[in-house]
Amino acid sequence: MSPSTRVRVLDLLRTAGTLSRVELADRTGLTPATITHAVRDLIGDGLVHEVGRARSNGGSPRRLLELVADARYAVGIQLDRCRTTVVVTNFFGRRLAGTVLPGVGHGEPADTLAALAAEVERVLAEAAVPRGLVLGAGLVTHGPQDRARGVIRTAQPTPAWQDFPLTATLSALLDLPVLLENDATAAAVGEQWAGDAGTDTFGVLYLASGIGGGVILGGDVYGDDAANVVEVGHIPLDPTRSGVCGCGNVGCTEQVAGPFAVVREAALLPGVAGRLGLTGDPDRLLDDFDALARAALDGDTAVRRVLDRAAAHLGAAAVTLMNLFDLDTVVLAGPGFAVAGPLVLAAARPVVERGALARLLRPVQLRMSADPEAVAAVGGALVVLRGSRGTDLSTGPVGRVSSPGATLGEVWGAGVVPA
Ligand SMILES: [Zn+2]
């Protein structure tokens, strides 16, 4: 059986919950014999089991298959300047435990990663997960990244992070393989798994300290080999604006509608900074942003106007995603939407409904993630569970990585030392 057949069967079961062999054959386009073989191997490996029979109209009832929930586990870590989320998931991708931590701030990478590793160990212990069944950790950060080297290619949040060996260091600390993934892409993977988008072709607009985007086309991540696709936060909206964005452009979406822009503008309103206790600390940008969103939700009309303007720009960014990729669905995800979500949705939705070209053919929708704060971290765990971009992750024996920083492809290929 080819690795891709196993990966496809596991992925379908992970998304659908339960399926019969006939349904698997229908959905993969593979022959019943191929599916029968694949399922027999997966049951033999303890990854899949039968969980009962489906009713059928005549004929014998079909036996239903399901992933074995506790067959494997994964860690997902969403790392951001302002807020970090850690989750542990089972083989389904369901969160068993997690925590939200302060972000990277101005900390040195080595110290920050050591503290992070300690938190990961704590969450693994809380979830009571057998350490030997943990496949690895998906580390999810802003871009631009060099995924193969496991580094960030930008001096954010401080120059020390640029080209710091992130995955190698964390891998050595955790004694687990660590994969690097773009935060917005991971959020899209998490949304696809959750299935709330109701379609396997959709975009994600991601809001953390910055703005990013991810796209799933026909169930596949757009830009398979690239780490820096759909950078919708760095599309210039207003090139006449003063000041250069960190990316080198002028008037980027992030510059006019990101949390930094919102907090800076709202802080100029008389009395707002003091009344809401805004810190003005870039490391606590999302706390300030959340405080503004709470005030707007509580009826502060001046603050509300600032947020509404930003939300309209976010709506325009969603239209850009839709028109570039012919999408009818965009999901809002990321910690920036944890409080501001309903406000942004209300102000951005009309922009999408009048501007997305797909509306001429079918209904368009802008919707909020059911779990905006943690979905990218869950997506990071899913990237591990699913294997590195299609690499079979389930054939190899579970064990420790032979070399820190190895990719999962290497791990599940030849680099695994059985526990
Ligand atoms: Zn930019």
CSV table of C-alpha atoms and ligand atoms in Angstrom, one decimal:
chain,number,residue,atom,x,y,z
A,1,MET,CA,0.0,0.0,0.0
A,2,SER,CA,1.4,3.4,-0.9
A,3,PRO,CA,1.9,5.9,1.9
A,4,SER,CA,-0.5,8.3,0.2
A,5,THR,CA,-3.3,5.7,0.4
A,6,ARG,CA,-2.9,5.3,4.1
A,7,VAL,CA,-2.7,9.1,4.6
A,8,ARG,CA,-5.8,9.6,2.6
A,9,VAL,CA,-7.8,7.0,4.5
A,10,LEU,CA,-6.6,8.3,7.8
A,11,ASP,CA,-7.4,11.9,6.8
A,12,LEU,CA,-10.9,11.0,5.6
A,13,LEU,CA,-11.6,9.2,8.9
A,14,ARG,CA,-10.2,12.1,10.9
A,15,THR,CA,-12.5,14.5,9.1
A,16,ALA,CA,-15.6,12.4,8.8
A,17,GLY,CA,-15.5,10.5,12.1
A,18,THR,CA,-16.8,7.2,10.9
A,19,LEU,CA,-16.9,5.8,7.3
A,20,SER,CA,-17.5,2.4,5.8
A,21,ARG,CA,-15.1,0.7,3.4
A,22,VAL,CA,-17.6,1.4,0.6
A,23,GLU,CA,-17.7,5.1,1.5
A,24,LEU,CA,-13.9,5.2,1.6
A,25,ALA,CA,-13.7,3.7,-1.9
A,26,ASP,CA,-16.2,6.2,-3.1
A,27,ARG,CA,-14.4,9.2,-1.6
A,28,THR,CA,-10.9,8.2,-2.7
A,29,GLY,CA,-11.8,6.8,-6.1
A,30,LEU,CA,-9.7,3.7,-5.2
A,31,THR,CA,-10.9,0.2,-5.8
A,32,PRO,CA,-12.7,-1.7,-3.0
A,33,ALA,CA,-9.8,-4.2,-3.0
A,34,THR,CA,-7.3,-1.4,-2.4
A,35,ILE,CA,-9.3,0.0,0.4
A,36,THR,CA,-9.8,-3.4,2.0
A,37,HIS,CA,-6.0,-3.9,2.0
A,38,ALA,CA,-5.4,-0.4,3.4
A,39,VAL,CA,-7.9,-0.8,6.2
A,40,ARG,CA,-6.6,-4.3,7.1
A,41,ASP,CA,-3.1,-2.8,7.5
A,42,LEU,CA,-4.3,0.2,9.5
A,43,ILE,CA,-6.3,-2.1,11.8
A,44,GLY,CA,-3.2,-4.3,12.2
A,45,ASP,CA,-1.2,-1.2,13.1
A,46,GLY,CA,-3.7,-0.3,15.8
A,47,LEU,CA,-4.6,3.0,14.1
A,48,VAL,CA,-8.1,2.2,13.0
A,49,HIS,CA,-10.9,0.0,14.4
A,50,GLU,CA,-14.4,-1.1,13.6
A,51,VAL,CA,-17.1,0.6,15.7
A,52,GLY,CA,-20.4,-0.9,14.6
A,53,ARG,CA,-22.6,-1.1,11.6
A,54,ALA,CA,-24.5,1.5,9.6
A,55,ARG,CA,-28.1,1.0,8.7
A,56,SER,CA,-28.6,0.3,5.0
A,57,ASN,CA,-31.5,-0.1,2.7
A,58,GLY,CA,-31.5,-3.8,2.1
A,59,GLY,CA,-28.3,-5.8,1.9
A,60,SER,CA,-26.1,-6.4,4.9
A,61,PRO,CA,-25.3,-3.4,7.1
A,62,ARG,CA,-21.9,-1.8,6.4
A,63,ARG,CA,-19.2,-2.0,9.1
A,64,LEU,CA,-18.1,1.5,10.2
A,65,LEU,CA,-14.5,2.4,10.7
A,66,GLU,CA,-13.0,5.0,13.0
A,67,LEU,CA,-9.5,6.1,14.1
A,68,VAL,CA,-8.3,4.8,17.4
A,69,ALA,CA,-8.4,8.0,19.5
A,70,ASP,CA,-5.4,7.1,21.7
A,71,ALA,CA,-3.3,5.5,19.0
A,72,ARG,CA,-1.0,8.6,18.7
A,73,TYR,CA,-0.9,12.2,20.0
A,74,ALA,CA,0.5,15.5,18.9
A,75,VAL,CA,1.5,18.9,20.3
A,76,GLY,CA,0.5,22.1,18.6
A,77,ILE,CA,2.2,25.4,19.6
A,78,GLN,CA,1.1,28.8,18.2
A,79,LEU,CA,3.9,31.3,19.0
A,80,ASP,CA,3.3,35.0,18.7
A,81,ARG,CA,4.8,38.2,20.1
A,82,CYS,CA,1.7,38.8,22.3
A,83,ARG,CA,0.2,35.4,23.0
A,84,THR,CA,1.3,31.8,22.8
A,85,THR,CA,-1.1,28.8,22.8
A,86,VAL,CA,-0.1,25.2,23.5
A,87,VAL,CA,-2.4,22.2,22.9
A,88,VAL,CA,-2.1,18.5,23.0
A,89,THR,CA,-4.4,16.5,20.8
A,90,ASN,CA,-5.3,12.8,20.4
A,91,PHE,CA,-5.1,10.9,17.1
A,92,PHE,CA,-8.5,12.4,16.1
A,93,GLY,CA,-7.0,15.9,16.4
A,94,ARG,CA,-9.2,16.6,19.4
A,95,ARG,CA,-7.8,18.8,22.1
A,96,LEU,CA,-7.1,17.0,25.3
A,97,ALA,CA,-5.4,19.8,27.2
A,98,GLY,CA,-3.9,23.2,26.5
A,99,THR,CA,-2.8,26.6,27.9
A,100,VAL,CA,-2.6,30.2,26.8
A,101,LEU,CA,0.6,31.9,27.8
A,102,PRO,CA,2.1,35.4,27.4
A,103,GLY,CA,3.8,35.8,24.0
A,104,VAL,CA,7.4,35.9,23.0
A,105,GLY,CA,7.7,39.6,23.8
A,106,HIS,CA,11.3,40.7,23.9
A,107,GLY,CA,12.6,37.5,25.3
A,108,GLU,CA,15.7,35.8,23.9
A,109,PRO,CA,14.9,32.8,21.7
A,110,ALA,CA,16.9,30.3,23.7
A,111,ASP,CA,15.3,31.3,27.1
A,112,THR,CA,11.8,31.6,25.6
A,113,LEU,CA,12.0,28.1,24.0
A,114,ALA,CA,13.3,26.6,27.2
A,115,ALA,CA,10.3,28.0,29.1
A,116,LEU,CA,8.0,26.9,26.3
A,117,ALA,CA,9.3,23.4,26.4
A,118,ALA,CA,8.6,23.3,30.1
A,119,GLU,CA,5.1,24.3,29.5
A,120,VAL,CA,4.7,21.7,26.8
A,121,GLU,CA,5.9,19.0,29.3
A,122,ARG,CA,3.4,20.3,31.8
A,123,VAL,CA,0.5,20.2,29.4
A,124,LEU,CA,1.5,16.7,28.2
A,125,ALA,CA,1.6,15.6,31.9
A,126,GLU,CA,-1.8,17.2,32.5
A,127,ALA,CA,-3.3,15.3,29.5
A,128,ALA,CA,-1.7,12.1,30.9
A,129,VAL,CA,-0.4,11.2,27.5
A,130,PRO,CA,2.1,8.3,27.1
A,131,ARG,CA,5.2,10.1,26.0
A,132,GLY,CA,6.2,7.4,23.6
A,133,LEU,CA,3.0,7.8,21.6
A,134,VAL,CA,3.6,11.5,20.9
A,135,LEU,CA,4.4,11.9,17.2
A,136,GLY,CA,5.9,15.4,17.4
A,137,ALA,CA,5.1,19.1,17.8
A,138,GLY,CA,3.8,21.5,15.2
A,139,LEU,CA,5.3,25.0,15.8
A,140,VAL,CA,3.2,27.7,14.3
A,141,THR,CA,4.6,31.2,13.8
A,142,HIS,CA,4.2,34.3,11.6
A,143,GLY,CA,6.1,34.3,8.3
A,144,PRO,CA,8.2,34.6,6.3
A,145,GLN,CA,9.7,31.3,7.3
A,146,ASP,CA,12.2,28.9,5.8
A,147,ARG,CA,10.4,25.7,6.7
A,148,ALA,CA,13.1,23.3,5.6
A,149,ARG,CA,15.7,25.0,7.9
A,150,GLY,CA,13.1,25.6,10.6
A,151,VAL,CA,13.8,29.3,10.9
A,152,ILE,CA,11.9,32.6,10.7
A,153,ARG,CA,13.3,34.9,8.0
A,154,THR,CA,12.3,38.2,9.6
A,155,ALA,CA,13.6,40.2,12.6
A,156,GLN,CA,10.3,39.9,14.4
A,157,PRO,CA,9.7,40.3,17.2
A,158,THR,CA,13.4,41.1,17.7
A,159,PRO,CA,16.5,40.6,15.5
A,160,ALA,CA,17.6,37.6,17.7
A,161,TRP,CA,14.7,35.6,16.2
A,162,GLN,CA,15.8,35.9,12.6
A,163,ASP,CA,17.4,32.7,11.5
A,164,PHE,CA,17.5,31.3,15.0
A,165,PRO,CA,17.3,27.5,14.8
A,166,LEU,CA,13.8,27.3,16.2
A,167,THR,CA,12.8,23.7,15.3
A,168,ALA,CA,16.3,22.3,16.0
A,169,THR,CA,16.4,23.9,19.5
A,170,LEU,CA,12.8,23.0,20.4
A,171,SER,CA,13.3,19.4,19.1
A,172,ALA,CA,16.4,19.0,21.3
A,173,LEU,CA,14.5,20.4,24.3
A,174,LEU,CA,11.5,18.1,23.9
A,175,ASP,CA,13.2,15.1,22.3
A,176,LEU,CA,10.5,15.1,19.7
A,177,PRO,CA,10.4,16.0,16.0
A,178,VAL,CA,9.3,19.6,15.5
A,179,LEU,CA,7.7,20.9,12.3
A,180,LEU,CA,7.5,24.6,11.5
A,181,GLU,CA,4.3,25.9,9.9
A,182,ASN,CA,2.8,29.3,9.0
A,183,ASP,CA,0.2,30.4,11.6
A,184,ALA,CA,-2.5,31.3,9.1
A,185,THR,CA,-2.0,28.1,7.1
A,186,ALA,CA,-2.2,26.1,10.3
A,187,ALA,CA,-5.4,27.9,11.2
A,188,ALA,CA,-6.8,26.9,7.8
A,189,VAL,CA,-5.8,23.2,8.4
A,190,GLY,CA,-7.5,23.4,11.8
A,191,GLU,CA,-10.7,24.9,10.3
A,192,GLN,CA,-10.7,22.2,7.6
A,193,TRP,CA,-10.5,19.5,10.2
A,194,ALA,CA,-13.3,21.1,12.3
A,195,GLY,CA,-15.5,21.1,9.2
A,196,ASP,CA,-17.4,24.2,10.2
A,197,ALA,CA,-16.7,25.9,6.9
A,198,GLY,CA,-19.1,23.4,5.2
A,199,THR,CA,-16.8,23.2,2.2
A,200,ASP,CA,-13.3,22.0,1.5
A,201,THR,CA,-12.5,25.1,-0.6
A,202,PHE,CA,-12.2,28.2,1.6
A,203,GLY,CA,-9.9,30.9,2.9
A,204,VAL,CA,-8.8,32.0,6.4
A,205,LEU,CA,-8.1,35.6,7.4
A,206,TYR,CA,-5.8,35.3,10.4
A,207,LEU,CA,-5.4,38.0,13.0
A,208,ALA,CA,-2.8,37.9,15.7
A,209,SER,CA,-0.1,40.6,16.3
A,210,GLY,CA,-0.2,40.8,12.5
A,211,ILE,CA,-2.5,39.7,9.7
A,212,GLY,CA,-2.1,36.6,7.5
A,213,GLY,CA,-4.0,34.4,5.2
A,214,GLY,CA,-4.4,30.7,4.3
A,215,VAL,CA,-6.3,28.9,1.6
A,216,ILE,CA,-7.6,25.3,1.3
A,217,LEU,CA,-8.4,24.3,-2.3
A,218,GLY,CA,-10.3,21.1,-2.7
A,219,GLY,CA,-9.1,19.9,0.6
A,220,ASP,CA,-5.4,20.7,-0.1
A,221,VAL,CA,-3.3,23.4,1.4
A,222,TYR,CA,-2.5,26.0,-1.2
A,223,GLY,CA,1.2,26.5,-1.7
A,224,ASP,CA,2.2,23.1,-0.6
A,225,ASP,CA,6.0,23.6,-0.7
A,226,ALA,CA,6.0,27.3,0.2
A,227,ALA,CA,5.8,28.7,3.7
A,228,ASN,CA,4.9,32.3,2.7
A,229,VAL,CA,1.8,32.2,0.6
A,230,VAL,CA,-1.3,34.3,0.9
A,231,GLU,CA,0.4,37.1,2.8
A,232,VAL,CA,-2.8,39.2,2.7
A,233,GLY,CA,-1.6,41.4,5.5
A,234,HIS,CA,1.1,42.8,3.2
A,235,ILE,CA,-1.0,43.7,0.2
A,236,PRO,CA,-0.8,47.5,0.0
A,237,LEU,CA,-4.3,49.1,0.4
A,238,ASP,CA,-3.2,52.7,0.7
A,239,PRO,CA,0.2,53.4,-1.0
A,240,THR,CA,-0.2,57.2,-0.3
A,241,ARG,CA,0.1,56.6,3.4
A,242,SER,CA,3.2,57.8,5.2
A,243,GLY,CA,5.5,55.3,6.9
A,244,VAL,CA,7.0,52.1,5.5
A,245,CYS,CA,5.6,48.7,6.7
A,246,GLY,CA,8.1,46.2,8.2
A,247,CYS,CA,7.8,44.2,4.9
A,248,GLY,CA,9.0,47.2,2.8
A,249,ASN,CA,5.7,48.2,1.3
A,250,VAL,CA,3.6,51.3,2.1
A,251,GLY,CA,0.0,51.2,3.3
A,252,CYS,CA,-0.3,47.4,3.9
A,253,THR,CA,-3.5,46.0,5.2
A,254,GLU,CA,-1.6,45.3,8.4
A,255,GLN,CA,-0.5,48.9,8.7
A,256,VAL,CA,-4.1,50.3,8.3
A,257,ALA,CA,-6.1,47.6,10.0
A,258,GLY,CA,-3.9,45.5,12.2
A,259,PRO,CA,-4.1,45.6,16.0
A,260,PHE,CA,-1.1,48.0,16.2
A,261,ALA,CA,-2.9,50.5,13.9
A,262,VAL,CA,-6.2,50.2,15.8
A,263,VAL,CA,-4.6,50.6,19.3
A,264,ARG,CA,-2.5,53.6,18.1
A,265,GLU,CA,-5.5,55.4,16.6
A,266,ALA,CA,-7.8,54.6,19.5
A,267,ALA,CA,-5.2,55.8,22.1
A,268,LEU,CA,-5.4,59.2,20.5
A,269,LEU,CA,-9.1,59.5,21.5
A,270,PRO,CA,-9.4,61.8,24.6
A,271,GLY,CA,-9.4,59.8,27.8
A,272,VAL,CA,-9.5,56.4,26.2
A,273,ALA,CA,-6.0,55.1,27.1
A,274,GLY,CA,-6.4,56.0,30.8
A,275,ARG,CA,-10.0,54.8,31.1
A,276,LEU,CA,-9.4,51.5,29.4
A,277,GLY,CA,-6.0,51.0,31.0
A,278,LEU,CA,-4.2,50.6,27.7
A,279,THR,CA,-0.6,49.6,28.3
A,280,GLY,CA,0.9,50.9,25.0
A,281,ASP,CA,3.4,48.0,25.4
A,282,PRO,CA,3.9,46.3,22.0
A,283,ASP,CA,4.3,43.0,23.8
A,284,ARG,CA,0.8,43.4,25.2
A,285,LEU,CA,-0.7,44.7,22.0
A,286,LEU,CA,-3.4,42.0,21.9
A,287,ASP,CA,-4.4,42.8,25.5
A,288,ASP,CA,-4.9,46.5,24.5
A,289,PHE,CA,-6.7,45.4,21.4
A,290,ASP,CA,-9.0,43.2,23.4
A,291,ALA,CA,-9.7,46.0,25.9
A,292,LEU,CA,-10.8,48.2,23.0
A,293,ALA,CA,-13.0,45.5,21.5
A,294,ARG,CA,-14.7,45.1,25.0
A,295,ALA,CA,-15.3,48.8,25.3
A,296,ALA,CA,-16.8,48.9,21.8
A,297,LEU,CA,-19.0,46.0,22.6
A,298,ASP,CA,-20.1,47.8,25.8
A,299,GLY,CA,-21.2,50.8,23.7
A,300,ASP,CA,-18.2,53.1,23.4
A,301,THR,CA,-19.1,54.6,20.1
A,302,ALA,CA,-15.9,56.5,19.4
A,303,VAL,CA,-13.8,53.3,19.9
A,304,ARG,CA,-16.4,51.4,17.9
A,305,ARG,CA,-15.9,53.7,14.9
A,306,VAL,CA,-12.1,53.0,15.0
A,307,LEU,CA,-12.7,49.3,15.1
A,308,ASP,CA,-15.4,49.4,12.4
A,309,ARG,CA,-13.0,51.2,10.0
A,310,ALA,CA,-10.4,48.5,10.6
A,311,ALA,CA,-13.0,45.8,10.2
A,312,ALA,CA,-14.0,47.3,6.8
A,313,HIS,CA,-10.4,47.0,5.7
A,314,LEU,CA,-10.4,43.4,7.0
A,315,GLY,CA,-13.5,42.8,4.9
A,316,ALA,CA,-11.6,44.2,1.9
A,317,ALA,CA,-8.8,41.8,2.7
A,318,ALA,CA,-11.3,38.9,2.7
A,319,VAL,CA,-12.6,40.1,-0.7
A,320,THR,CA,-9.1,40.1,-2.0
A,321,LEU,CA,-8.7,36.4,-0.9
A,322,MET,CA,-12.1,35.5,-2.4
A,323,ASN,CA,-11.4,37.3,-5.7
A,324,LEU,CA,-7.9,35.9,-6.1
A,325,PHE,CA,-8.9,32.3,-5.4
A,326,ASP,CA,-12.6,32.3,-6.5
A,327,LEU,CA,-13.7,31.5,-3.0
A,328,ASP,CA,-17.2,31.8,-1.6
A,329,THR,CA,-16.2,31.3,2.0
A,330,VAL,CA,-13.7,33.0,4.3
A,331,VAL,CA,-13.3,32.1,8.0
A,332,LEU,CA,-11.9,34.6,10.5
A,333,ALA,CA,-9.4,33.0,12.9
A,334,GLY,CA,-6.6,33.9,15.3
A,335,PRO,CA,-6.3,35.3,18.8
A,336,GLY,CA,-7.1,38.8,17.5
A,337,PHE,CA,-10.7,37.7,17.0
A,338,ALA,CA,-11.2,36.2,20.4
A,339,VAL,CA,-13.0,39.3,21.7
A,340,ALA,CA,-13.3,41.5,18.5
A,341,GLY,CA,-14.8,38.7,16.4
A,342,PRO,CA,-18.5,39.7,16.5
A,343,LEU,CA,-17.6,43.4,15.8
A,344,VAL,CA,-15.4,42.6,12.9
A,345,LEU,CA,-17.9,40.2,11.5
A,346,ALA,CA,-20.7,42.8,11.6
A,347,ALA,CA,-18.7,45.5,9.9
A,348,ALA,CA,-16.8,43.3,7.4
A,349,ARG,CA,-19.7,41.1,6.2
A,350,PRO,CA,-21.4,43.9,4.1
A,351,VAL,CA,-18.0,44.6,2.4
A,352,VAL,CA,-17.7,41.0,1.4
A,353,GLU,CA,-21.4,40.7,0.4
A,354,ARG,CA,-21.1,43.6,-2.0
A,355,GLY,CA,-17.5,43.0,-3.2
A,356,ALA,CA,-16.8,39.3,-3.6
A,357,LEU,CA,-17.2,38.3,-7.2
A,358,ALA,CA,-18.2,34.8,-6.3
A,359,ARG,CA,-21.6,36.3,-5.1
A,360,LEU,CA,-22.6,36.5,-8.8
A,361,LEU,CA,-22.7,32.7,-8.9
A,362,ARG,CA,-23.4,31.5,-5.4
A,363,PRO,CA,-23.9,32.7,-1.9
A,364,VAL,CA,-20.8,34.1,-0.2
A,365,GLN,CA,-20.1,33.9,3.5
A,366,LEU,CA,-17.8,35.4,6.0
A,367,ARG,CA,-17.9,33.5,9.3
A,368,MET,CA,-16.1,33.3,12.6
A,369,SER,CA,-14.0,30.3,13.7
A,370,ALA,CA,-15.6,28.4,16.5
A,371,ASP,CA,-12.3,28.5,18.3
A,372,PRO,CA,-10.4,31.6,17.0
A,373,GLU,CA,-7.8,31.6,19.8
A,374,ALA,CA,-6.6,28.0,19.6
A,375,VAL,CA,-7.4,26.8,16.0
A,376,ALA,CA,-3.9,27.6,14.7
A,377,ALA,CA,-2.3,25.6,17.5
A,378,VAL,CA,-4.7,22.7,16.8
A,379,GLY,CA,-3.8,23.0,13.1
A,380,GLY,CA,-0.1,22.7,14.1
A,381,ALA,CA,-0.9,19.4,15.9
A,382,LEU,CA,-2.8,18.3,12.8
A,383,VAL,CA,0.1,19.0,10.5
A,384,VAL,CA,2.0,16.6,12.6
A,385,LEU,CA,-0.8,14.0,12.7
A,386,ARG,CA,-1.3,14.2,9.0
A,387,GLY,CA,2.4,13.9,8.2
A,388,SER,CA,4.6,16.5,6.7
A,389,ARG,CA,2.5,17.6,3.7
A,390,GLY,CA,1.4,14.2,2.7
A,391,THR,CA,4.2,12.1,4.1
A,392,ASP,CA,3.0,9.0,5.7
A,393,LEU,CA,3.3,9.4,9.4
A,394,SER,CA,1.8,6.2,10.6
A,395,THR,CA,4.0,3.4,9.2
A,396,GLY,CA,7.1,4.0,11.3
A,397,PRO,CA,7.5,2.8,14.8
A,398,VAL,CA,6.9,5.4,17.4
A,399,GLY,CA,10.0,6.6,19.0
A,400,ARG,CA,12.5,9.3,19.5
A,401,VAL,CA,14.1,11.3,16.8
A,402,SER,CA,17.6,10.4,16.0
A,403,SER,CA,18.6,13.9,15.1
A,404,PRO,CA,17.1,17.0,16.6
A,405,GLY,CA,15.3,19.2,14.0
A,406,ALA,CA,14.6,16.3,11.7
A,407,THR,CA,11.6,16.8,9.5
A,408,LEU,CA,8.7,14.3,9.9
A,409,GLY,CA,9.5,13.0,6.5
A,410,GLU,CA,12.9,11.9,7.8
A,411,VAL,CA,11.3,10.7,11.0
A,412,TRP,CA,8.8,8.5,9.3
A,413,GLY,CA,11.2,7.5,6.6
A,414,ALA,CA,14.4,6.2,8.1
A,415,GLY,CA,15.3,8.5,11.0
A,416,VAL,CA,13.3,6.9,13.7
A,417,VAL,CA,14.9,5.0,16.5
A,418,PRO,CA,12.3,2.7,18.0
A,419,ALA,CA,11.5,3.4,21.6
B,1,ZN,ZN,3.6,45.1,4.8
